[in-house]
Short mmCIF file of C-alpha atoms in Angstrom, two decimals:
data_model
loop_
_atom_site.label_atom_id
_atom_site.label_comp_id
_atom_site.label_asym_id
_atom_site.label_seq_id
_atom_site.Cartn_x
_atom_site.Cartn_y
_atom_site.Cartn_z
CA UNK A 1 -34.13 32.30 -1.21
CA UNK A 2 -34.64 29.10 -3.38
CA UNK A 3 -37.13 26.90 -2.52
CA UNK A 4 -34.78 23.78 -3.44
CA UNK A 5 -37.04 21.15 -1.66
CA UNK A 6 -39.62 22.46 -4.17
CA UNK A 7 -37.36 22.63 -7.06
CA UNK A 8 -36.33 18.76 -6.46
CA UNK A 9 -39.71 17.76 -6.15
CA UNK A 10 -40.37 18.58 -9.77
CA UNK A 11 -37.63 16.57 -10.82
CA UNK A 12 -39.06 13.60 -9.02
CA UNK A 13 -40.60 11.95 -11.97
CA UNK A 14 -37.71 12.52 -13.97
CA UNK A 15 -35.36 10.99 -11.39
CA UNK A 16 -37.55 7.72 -10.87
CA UNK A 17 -37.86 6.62 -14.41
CA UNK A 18 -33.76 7.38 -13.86
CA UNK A 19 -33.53 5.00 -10.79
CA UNK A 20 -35.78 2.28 -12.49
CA UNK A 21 -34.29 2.11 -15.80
CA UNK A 22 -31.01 1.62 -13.96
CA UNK A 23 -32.80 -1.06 -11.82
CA UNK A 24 -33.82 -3.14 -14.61
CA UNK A 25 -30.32 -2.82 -16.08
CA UNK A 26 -27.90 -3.27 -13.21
CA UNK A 27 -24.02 -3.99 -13.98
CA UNK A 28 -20.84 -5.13 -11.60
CA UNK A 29 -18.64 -3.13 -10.33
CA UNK A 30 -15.67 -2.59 -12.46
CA UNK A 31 -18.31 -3.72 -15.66
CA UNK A 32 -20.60 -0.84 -15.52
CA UNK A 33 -20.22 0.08 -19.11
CA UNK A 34 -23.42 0.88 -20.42
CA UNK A 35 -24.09 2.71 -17.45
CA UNK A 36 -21.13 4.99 -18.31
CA UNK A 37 -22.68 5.55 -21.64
CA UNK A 38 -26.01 6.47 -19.88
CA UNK A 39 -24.69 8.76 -17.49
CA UNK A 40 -22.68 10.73 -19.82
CA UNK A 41 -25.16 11.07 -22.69
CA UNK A 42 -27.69 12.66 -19.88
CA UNK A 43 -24.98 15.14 -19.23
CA UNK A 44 -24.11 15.74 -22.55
CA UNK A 45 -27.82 17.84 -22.86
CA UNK A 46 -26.24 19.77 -20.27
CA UNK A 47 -23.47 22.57 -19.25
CA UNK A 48 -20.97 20.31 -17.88
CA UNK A 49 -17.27 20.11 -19.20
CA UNK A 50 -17.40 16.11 -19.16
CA UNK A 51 -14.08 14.05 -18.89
CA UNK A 52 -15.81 10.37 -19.37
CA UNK A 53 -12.76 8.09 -18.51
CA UNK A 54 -11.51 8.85 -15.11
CA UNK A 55 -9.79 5.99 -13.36
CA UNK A 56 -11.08 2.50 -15.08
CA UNK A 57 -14.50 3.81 -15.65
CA UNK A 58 -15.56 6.92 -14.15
CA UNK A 59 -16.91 10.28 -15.21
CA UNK A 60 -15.91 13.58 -13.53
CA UNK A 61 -18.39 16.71 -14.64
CA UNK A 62 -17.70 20.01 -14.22
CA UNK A 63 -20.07 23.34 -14.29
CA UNK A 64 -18.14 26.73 -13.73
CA UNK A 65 -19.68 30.05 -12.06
CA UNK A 66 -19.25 33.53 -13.01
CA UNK A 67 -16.80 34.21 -10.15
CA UNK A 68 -14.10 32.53 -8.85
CA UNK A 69 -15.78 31.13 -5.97
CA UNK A 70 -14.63 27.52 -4.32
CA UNK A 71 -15.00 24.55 -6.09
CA UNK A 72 -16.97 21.93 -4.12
CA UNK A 73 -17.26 18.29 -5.46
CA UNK A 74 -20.56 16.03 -4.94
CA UNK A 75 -20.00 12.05 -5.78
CA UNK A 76 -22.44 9.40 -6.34
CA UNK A 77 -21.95 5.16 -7.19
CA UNK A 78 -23.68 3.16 -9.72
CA UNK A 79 -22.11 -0.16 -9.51
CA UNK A 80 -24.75 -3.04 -8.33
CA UNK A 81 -24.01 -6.62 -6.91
CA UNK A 82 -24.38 -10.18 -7.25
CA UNK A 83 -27.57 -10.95 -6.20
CA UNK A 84 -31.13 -12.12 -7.94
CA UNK A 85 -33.66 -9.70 -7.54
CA UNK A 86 -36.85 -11.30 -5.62
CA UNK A 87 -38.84 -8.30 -5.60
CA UNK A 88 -42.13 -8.12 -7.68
CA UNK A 89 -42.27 -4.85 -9.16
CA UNK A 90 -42.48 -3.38 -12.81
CA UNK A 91 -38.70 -2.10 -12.48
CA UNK A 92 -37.79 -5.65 -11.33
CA UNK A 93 -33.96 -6.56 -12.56
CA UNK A 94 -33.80 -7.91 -16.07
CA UNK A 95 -30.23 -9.17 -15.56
CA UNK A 96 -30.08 -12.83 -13.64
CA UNK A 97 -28.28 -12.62 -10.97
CA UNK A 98 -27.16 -8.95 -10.63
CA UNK A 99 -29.49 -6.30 -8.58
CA UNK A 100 -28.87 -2.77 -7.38
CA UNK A 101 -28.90 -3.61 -3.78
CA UNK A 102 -28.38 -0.74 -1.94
CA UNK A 103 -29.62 2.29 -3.91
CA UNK A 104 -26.48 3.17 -5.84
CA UNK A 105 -28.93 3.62 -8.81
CA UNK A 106 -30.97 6.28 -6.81
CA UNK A 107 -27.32 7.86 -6.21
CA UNK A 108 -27.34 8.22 -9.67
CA UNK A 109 -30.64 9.86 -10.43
CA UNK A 110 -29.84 12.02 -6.79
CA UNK A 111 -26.66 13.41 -8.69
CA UNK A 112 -28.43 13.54 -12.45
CA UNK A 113 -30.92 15.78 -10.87
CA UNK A 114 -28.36 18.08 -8.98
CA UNK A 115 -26.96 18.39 -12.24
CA UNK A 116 -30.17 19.49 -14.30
CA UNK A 117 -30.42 22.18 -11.27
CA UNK A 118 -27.35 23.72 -11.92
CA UNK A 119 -27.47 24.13 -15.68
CA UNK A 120 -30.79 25.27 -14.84
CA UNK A 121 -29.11 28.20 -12.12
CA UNK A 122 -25.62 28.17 -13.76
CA UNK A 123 -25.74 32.10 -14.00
CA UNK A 124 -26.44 32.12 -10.26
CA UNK A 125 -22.92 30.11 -9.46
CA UNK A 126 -20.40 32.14 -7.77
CA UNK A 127 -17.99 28.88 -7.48
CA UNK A 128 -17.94 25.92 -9.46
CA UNK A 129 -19.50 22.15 -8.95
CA UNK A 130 -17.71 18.72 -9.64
CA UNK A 131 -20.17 15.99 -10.04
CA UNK A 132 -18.14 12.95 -9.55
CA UNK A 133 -19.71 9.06 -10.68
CA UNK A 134 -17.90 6.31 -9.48
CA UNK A 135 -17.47 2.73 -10.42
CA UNK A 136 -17.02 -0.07 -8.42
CA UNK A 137 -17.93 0.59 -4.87
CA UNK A 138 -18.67 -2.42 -3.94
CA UNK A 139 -15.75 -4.49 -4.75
CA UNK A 140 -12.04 -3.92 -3.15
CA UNK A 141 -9.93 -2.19 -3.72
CA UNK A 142 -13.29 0.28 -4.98
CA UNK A 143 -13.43 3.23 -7.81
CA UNK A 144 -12.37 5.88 -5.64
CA UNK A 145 -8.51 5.37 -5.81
CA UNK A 146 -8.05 4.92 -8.85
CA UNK A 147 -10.38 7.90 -9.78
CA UNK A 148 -8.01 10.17 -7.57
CA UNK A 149 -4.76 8.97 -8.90
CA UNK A 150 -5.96 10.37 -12.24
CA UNK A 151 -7.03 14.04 -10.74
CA UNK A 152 -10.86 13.57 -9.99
CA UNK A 153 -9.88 16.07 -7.61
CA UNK A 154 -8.27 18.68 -9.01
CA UNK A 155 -9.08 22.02 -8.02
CA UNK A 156 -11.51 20.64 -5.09
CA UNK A 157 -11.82 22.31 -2.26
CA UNK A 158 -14.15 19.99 -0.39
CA UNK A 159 -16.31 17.03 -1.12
CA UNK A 160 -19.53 15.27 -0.37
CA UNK A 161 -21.55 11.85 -0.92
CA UNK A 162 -24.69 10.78 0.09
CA UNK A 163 -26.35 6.92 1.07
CA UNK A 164 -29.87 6.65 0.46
CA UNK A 165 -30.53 4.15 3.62
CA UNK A 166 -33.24 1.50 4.28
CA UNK A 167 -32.41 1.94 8.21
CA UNK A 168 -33.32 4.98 8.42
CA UNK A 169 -36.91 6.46 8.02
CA UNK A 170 -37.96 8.69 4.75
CA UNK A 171 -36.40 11.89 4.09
CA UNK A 172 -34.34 12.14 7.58
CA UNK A 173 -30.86 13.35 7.09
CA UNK A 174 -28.02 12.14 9.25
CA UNK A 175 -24.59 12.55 9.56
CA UNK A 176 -21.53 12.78 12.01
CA UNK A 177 -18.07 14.17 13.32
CA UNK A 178 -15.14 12.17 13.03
CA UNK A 179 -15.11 8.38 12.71
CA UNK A 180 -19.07 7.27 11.15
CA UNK A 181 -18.23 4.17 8.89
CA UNK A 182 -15.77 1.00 9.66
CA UNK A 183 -12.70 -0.22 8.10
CA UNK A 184 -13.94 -3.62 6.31
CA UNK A 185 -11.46 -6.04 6.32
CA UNK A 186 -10.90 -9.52 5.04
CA UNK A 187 -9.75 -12.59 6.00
CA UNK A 188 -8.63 -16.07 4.46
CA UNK A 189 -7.37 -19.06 6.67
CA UNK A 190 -6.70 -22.69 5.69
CA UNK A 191 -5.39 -25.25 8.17
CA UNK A 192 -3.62 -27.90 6.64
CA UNK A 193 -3.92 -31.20 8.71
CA UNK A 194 -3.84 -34.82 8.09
CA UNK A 195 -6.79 -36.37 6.60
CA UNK A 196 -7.77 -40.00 7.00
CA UNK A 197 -11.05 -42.42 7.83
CA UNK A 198 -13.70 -41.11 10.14
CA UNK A 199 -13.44 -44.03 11.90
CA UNK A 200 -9.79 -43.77 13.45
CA UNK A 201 -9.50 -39.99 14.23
CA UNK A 202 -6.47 -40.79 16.17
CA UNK A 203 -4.33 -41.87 12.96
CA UNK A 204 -5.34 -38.29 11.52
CA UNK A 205 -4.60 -34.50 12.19
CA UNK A 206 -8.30 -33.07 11.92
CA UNK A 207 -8.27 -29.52 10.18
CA UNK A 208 -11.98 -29.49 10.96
CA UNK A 209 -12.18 -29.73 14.76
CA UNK A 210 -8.93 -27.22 14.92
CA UNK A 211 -10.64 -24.75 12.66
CA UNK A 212 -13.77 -24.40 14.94
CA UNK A 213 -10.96 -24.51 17.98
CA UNK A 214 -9.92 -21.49 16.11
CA UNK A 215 -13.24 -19.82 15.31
CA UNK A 216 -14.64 -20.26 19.17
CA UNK A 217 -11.58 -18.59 20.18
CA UNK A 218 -11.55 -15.59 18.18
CA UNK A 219 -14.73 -14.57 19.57
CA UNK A 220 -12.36 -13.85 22.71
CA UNK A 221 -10.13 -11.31 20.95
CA UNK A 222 -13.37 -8.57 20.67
CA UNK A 223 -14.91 -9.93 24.65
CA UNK A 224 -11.67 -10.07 26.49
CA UNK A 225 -8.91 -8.14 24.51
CA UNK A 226 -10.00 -4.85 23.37
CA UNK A 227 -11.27 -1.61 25.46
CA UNK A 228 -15.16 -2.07 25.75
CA UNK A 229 -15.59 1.42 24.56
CA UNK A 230 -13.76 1.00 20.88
CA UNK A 231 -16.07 -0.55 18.40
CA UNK A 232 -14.66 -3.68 17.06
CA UNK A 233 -16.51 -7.24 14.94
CA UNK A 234 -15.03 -10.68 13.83
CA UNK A 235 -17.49 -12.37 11.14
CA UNK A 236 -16.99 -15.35 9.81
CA UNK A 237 -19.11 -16.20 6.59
CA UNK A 238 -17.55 -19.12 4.88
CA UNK A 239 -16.52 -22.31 5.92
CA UNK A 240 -15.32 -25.64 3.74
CA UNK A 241 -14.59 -28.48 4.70
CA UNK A 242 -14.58 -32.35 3.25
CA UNK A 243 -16.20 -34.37 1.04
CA UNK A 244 -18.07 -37.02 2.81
CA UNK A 245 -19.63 -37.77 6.43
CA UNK A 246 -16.54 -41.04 7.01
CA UNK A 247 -13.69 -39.04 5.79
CA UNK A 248 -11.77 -36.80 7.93
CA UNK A 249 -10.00 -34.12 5.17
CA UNK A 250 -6.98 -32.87 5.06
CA UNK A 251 -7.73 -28.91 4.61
CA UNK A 252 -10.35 -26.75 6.33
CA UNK A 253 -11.10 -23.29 4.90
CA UNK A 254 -12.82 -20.05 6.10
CA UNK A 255 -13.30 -16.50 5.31
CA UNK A 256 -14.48 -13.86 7.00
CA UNK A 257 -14.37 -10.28 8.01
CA UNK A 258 -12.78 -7.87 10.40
CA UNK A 259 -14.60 -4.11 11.28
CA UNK A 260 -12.71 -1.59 12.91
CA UNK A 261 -12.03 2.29 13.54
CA UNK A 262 -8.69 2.75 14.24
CA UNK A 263 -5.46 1.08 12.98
CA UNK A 264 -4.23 0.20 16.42
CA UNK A 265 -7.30 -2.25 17.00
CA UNK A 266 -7.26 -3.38 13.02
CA UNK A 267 -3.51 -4.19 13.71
CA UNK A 268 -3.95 -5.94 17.61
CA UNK A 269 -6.62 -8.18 15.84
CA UNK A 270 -4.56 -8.91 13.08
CA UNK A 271 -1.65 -9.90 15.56
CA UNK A 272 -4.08 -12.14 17.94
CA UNK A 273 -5.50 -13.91 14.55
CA UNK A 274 -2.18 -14.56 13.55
CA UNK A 275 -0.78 -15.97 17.43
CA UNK A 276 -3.99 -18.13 17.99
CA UNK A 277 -2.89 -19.81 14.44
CA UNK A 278 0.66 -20.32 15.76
CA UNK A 279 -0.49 -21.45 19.12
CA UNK A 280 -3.03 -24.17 16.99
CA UNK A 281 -0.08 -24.94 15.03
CA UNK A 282 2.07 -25.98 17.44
CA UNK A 283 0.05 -27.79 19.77
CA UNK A 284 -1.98 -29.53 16.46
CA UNK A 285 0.95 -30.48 14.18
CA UNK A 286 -0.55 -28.26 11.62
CA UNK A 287 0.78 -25.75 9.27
CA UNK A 288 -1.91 -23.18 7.67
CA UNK A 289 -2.17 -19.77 5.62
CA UNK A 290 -3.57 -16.59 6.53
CA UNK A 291 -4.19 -13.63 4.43
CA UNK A 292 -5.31 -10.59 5.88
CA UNK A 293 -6.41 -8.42 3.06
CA UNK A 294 -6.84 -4.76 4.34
CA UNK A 295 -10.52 -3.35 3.10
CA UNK A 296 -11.38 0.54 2.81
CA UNK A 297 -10.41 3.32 5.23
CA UNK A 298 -12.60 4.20 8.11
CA UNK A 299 -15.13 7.44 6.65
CA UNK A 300 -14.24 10.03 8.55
CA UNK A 301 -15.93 13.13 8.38
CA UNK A 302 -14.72 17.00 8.91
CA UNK A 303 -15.94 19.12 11.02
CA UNK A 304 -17.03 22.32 9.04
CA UNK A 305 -18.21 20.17 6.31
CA UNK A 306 -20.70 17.82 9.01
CA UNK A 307 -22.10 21.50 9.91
CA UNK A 308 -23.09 22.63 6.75
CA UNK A 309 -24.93 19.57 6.13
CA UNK A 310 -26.69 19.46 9.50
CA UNK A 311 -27.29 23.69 8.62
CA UNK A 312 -28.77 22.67 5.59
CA UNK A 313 -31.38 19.89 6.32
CA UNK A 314 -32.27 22.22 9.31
CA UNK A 315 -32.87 25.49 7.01
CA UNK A 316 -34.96 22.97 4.49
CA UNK A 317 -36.89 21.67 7.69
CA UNK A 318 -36.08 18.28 7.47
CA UNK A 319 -35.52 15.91 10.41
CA UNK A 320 -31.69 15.80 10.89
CA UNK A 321 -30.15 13.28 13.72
CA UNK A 322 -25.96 12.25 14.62
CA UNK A 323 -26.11 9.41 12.58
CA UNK A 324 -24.96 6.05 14.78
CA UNK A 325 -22.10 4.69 14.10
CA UNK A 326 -21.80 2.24 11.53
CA UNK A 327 -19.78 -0.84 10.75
CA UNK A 328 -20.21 -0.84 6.90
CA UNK A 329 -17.98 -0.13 4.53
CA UNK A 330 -17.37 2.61 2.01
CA UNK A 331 -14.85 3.85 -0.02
CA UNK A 332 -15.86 7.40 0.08
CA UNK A 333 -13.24 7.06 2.64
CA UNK A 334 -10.29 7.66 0.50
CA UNK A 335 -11.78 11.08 -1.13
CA UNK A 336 -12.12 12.22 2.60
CA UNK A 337 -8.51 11.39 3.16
CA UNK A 338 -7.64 13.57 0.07
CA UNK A 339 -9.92 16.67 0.75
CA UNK A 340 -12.09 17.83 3.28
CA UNK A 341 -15.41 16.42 3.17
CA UNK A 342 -18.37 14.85 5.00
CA UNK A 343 -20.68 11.64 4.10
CA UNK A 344 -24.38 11.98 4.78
CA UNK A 345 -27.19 9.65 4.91
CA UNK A 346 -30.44 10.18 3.59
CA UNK A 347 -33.26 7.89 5.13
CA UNK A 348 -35.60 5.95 2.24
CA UNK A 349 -37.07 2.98 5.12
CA UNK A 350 -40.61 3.21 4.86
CA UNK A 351 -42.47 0.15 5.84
CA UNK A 352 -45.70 0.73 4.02
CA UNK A 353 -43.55 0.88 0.61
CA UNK A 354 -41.53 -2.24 1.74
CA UNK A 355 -38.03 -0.48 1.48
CA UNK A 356 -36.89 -1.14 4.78
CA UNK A 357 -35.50 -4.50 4.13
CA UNK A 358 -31.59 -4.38 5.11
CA UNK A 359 -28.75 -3.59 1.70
CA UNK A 360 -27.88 -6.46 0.20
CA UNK A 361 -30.99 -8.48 0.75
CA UNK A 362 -32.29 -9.67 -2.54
CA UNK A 363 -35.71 -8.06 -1.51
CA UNK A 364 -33.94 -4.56 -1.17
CA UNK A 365 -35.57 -1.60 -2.45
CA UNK A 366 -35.99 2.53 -1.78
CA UNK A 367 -38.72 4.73 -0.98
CA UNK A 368 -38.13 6.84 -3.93
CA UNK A 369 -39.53 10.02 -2.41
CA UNK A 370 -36.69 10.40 0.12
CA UNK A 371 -34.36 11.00 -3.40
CA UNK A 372 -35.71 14.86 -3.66
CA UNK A 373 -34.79 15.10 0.14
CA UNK A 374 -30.89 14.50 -1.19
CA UNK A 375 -30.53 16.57 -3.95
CA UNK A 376 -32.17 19.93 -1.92
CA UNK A 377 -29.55 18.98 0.57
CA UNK A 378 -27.14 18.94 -1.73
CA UNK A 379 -28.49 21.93 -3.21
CA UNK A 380 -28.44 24.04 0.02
CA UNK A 381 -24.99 22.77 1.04
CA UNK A 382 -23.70 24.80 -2.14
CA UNK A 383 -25.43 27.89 0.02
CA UNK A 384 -23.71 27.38 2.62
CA UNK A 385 -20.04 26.63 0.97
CA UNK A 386 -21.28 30.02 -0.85
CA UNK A 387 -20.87 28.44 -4.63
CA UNK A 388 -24.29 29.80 -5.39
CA UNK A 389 -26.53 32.87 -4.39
#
């Protein structure tokens, strides 16, 4: 049998000049253009039947065996976000303001590599492979729907994605049944009061002192009105408010975010948002708005799928674990809802090689060994979905 681990270790160099040319040259989601051009002129060299404008700006690539064996789709991301890159390293971003955050370039070189493997072993295919690279991951509503409304997945039998993950330690492999990432919701509320002079509260309506009302009591709907057991968060991470320290204003604004599992506890918090307002309302004199913007599906992961990645990182020796559960975000999520599938996390914390600071920290950066650990996973699922010998 293959000795895949081996086989991705040679294309280690290759895959971190990949992952730091993309570093230096990070785009937005939804403005990833000439990473589009990069990715597809690297697959150009090779075997793949290339269709380069899926959805807004994605690339679907598509290598055919000898038999007609399953067709199993792999996906990677290689949108970045707005954030200024702090770390001091030659591959530091060149773009102000804009970093790869949380390793969606090292998706890319993961998937670039898997691809140079099976041109390499295309006669050995008994199925086919769709290497799918998505845009915008990181902003709502994602790259993911739109690349399936115009037939990424035609033809698929089942897919999978990989995280490279600072949380985890290098080269570990983890993954779960059922429910493993949250629904990421968000939230916009502004109470309208009366404003007036700090000085004579009582001749005002303050939008300020019923917003934090509002805020304290929230923290009650996850304590005191859900079942202990289901996995729920309220996070507030913006609040505005007035102009000057003797003026009372006459808006208050937040935003914030709502993680959940299941739609009956996404809809109960919703509901018990939306009361507390009314309640504030009518006891304040206030109006206010409230828009509840509904984020990414839960990732939930299938059962047959989960075992042939667990199967795999156990056949290649690696350190496999039930990954926790998480309340992050991904829209991975809506290919799982289409197809059968499973999302896997590769660990790339390694404290020595200071990549264990958390995604989205401006400091964030991988341990680019634990890429090789990836693509021979990905390489030895195809074993076990039998798409090559």
């Amino acid at each position: 049998m293959t000795d895949w681990f081996q086989k991705a270790f040679e294309k280690e160099a290759s895959m971190i000049k990949i992952r730091r040319y993309l570093h230096q040259y990070p785009e937005l989601s939804f403005q990833e253009h000439h990473t589009h051009r990069y990715i597809v002129q690297y697959l150009e060299r090779l075997n793949f039947e290339i269709n380069d404008q899926v959805g807004e700006n994605g690339i679907v690539a598509k290598i055919t065996g000898a038999k007609k064996g399953p067709t199993i789709a792999f996906r990677a991301d290689f949108d970045a976000l707005p954030i200024e890159d702090l770390k001091e390293v030659s591959y530091k971003s060149k773009i102000p303001g804009i970093m790869h955050a949380c390793g969606h370039d090292g998706h890319t070189a993961i998937l670039l590599a898997v691809a140079e493997l099976l041109h390499e072993h295309q006669d050995r295919l008994e199925g086919n492979v769709v290497l799918i690279f998505q845009y915008g991951e990181e902003a709502t509503p994602g790259g993911a729907q739109g690349m399936i409304a115009d037939n990424a997945l035609v033809g698929v039998d089942r897919i999978y994605g990989n995280h490279l993950w600072s949380g985890y330690p290098t080269g570990t492999i983890h993954t779960r049944k059922g429910p493993m990432m949250a629904q990421p919701d968000e939230f916009n509320i502004t109470i309208h009061g009366k404003g007036g002079h700090g000085a004579k509260p009582h001749e005002t309506i303050d939008p300020i002192v019923i917003l934090a009302e509002f805020i304290m009591s929230t923290q009650k709907i996850v304590s005191r009105t859900i079942d202990p057991i289901k996995q729920a968060v309220i996070s507030f991470g913006k609040i505005e408010a007035g102009e000057a320290d003797s003026i009372i204003p006459d808006t208050a604004f937040c935003r914030g975010t709502v993680r959940t599992f299941e739609p009956e506890v996404q809809a109960h918090i919703q509901s018990k948002m939306d009361k507390l307002l009314q309640g504030l309302a009518l006891a304040n004199d206030i109006t206010y708005d409230f828009e509840y913007i509904k984020g990414y599906l839960p990732v939930y992961n299938h059962d047959i799928p989960v075992e042939h990645i667990k199967n795999a990182a156990n056949a290649l020796n690696f350190r496999f674990n039930d990954a926790d559960l998480m309340m992050v975000g991904e829209d991975f999520s809506f290919y799982l809802k289409a197809r059968p599938g499973a999302f896997f996390i590769t660990g790339s914390g390694n404290h020595e090689k200071n990549s264990d600071w958390p995604h989205h920290s401006p400091y964030f950066d991988i341990d680019e060994s634990a890429m090789k650990y990836a693509v021979s996973t990905f390489m030895k699922i195809l074993e076990f979905e039998n798409v090559i010998k």
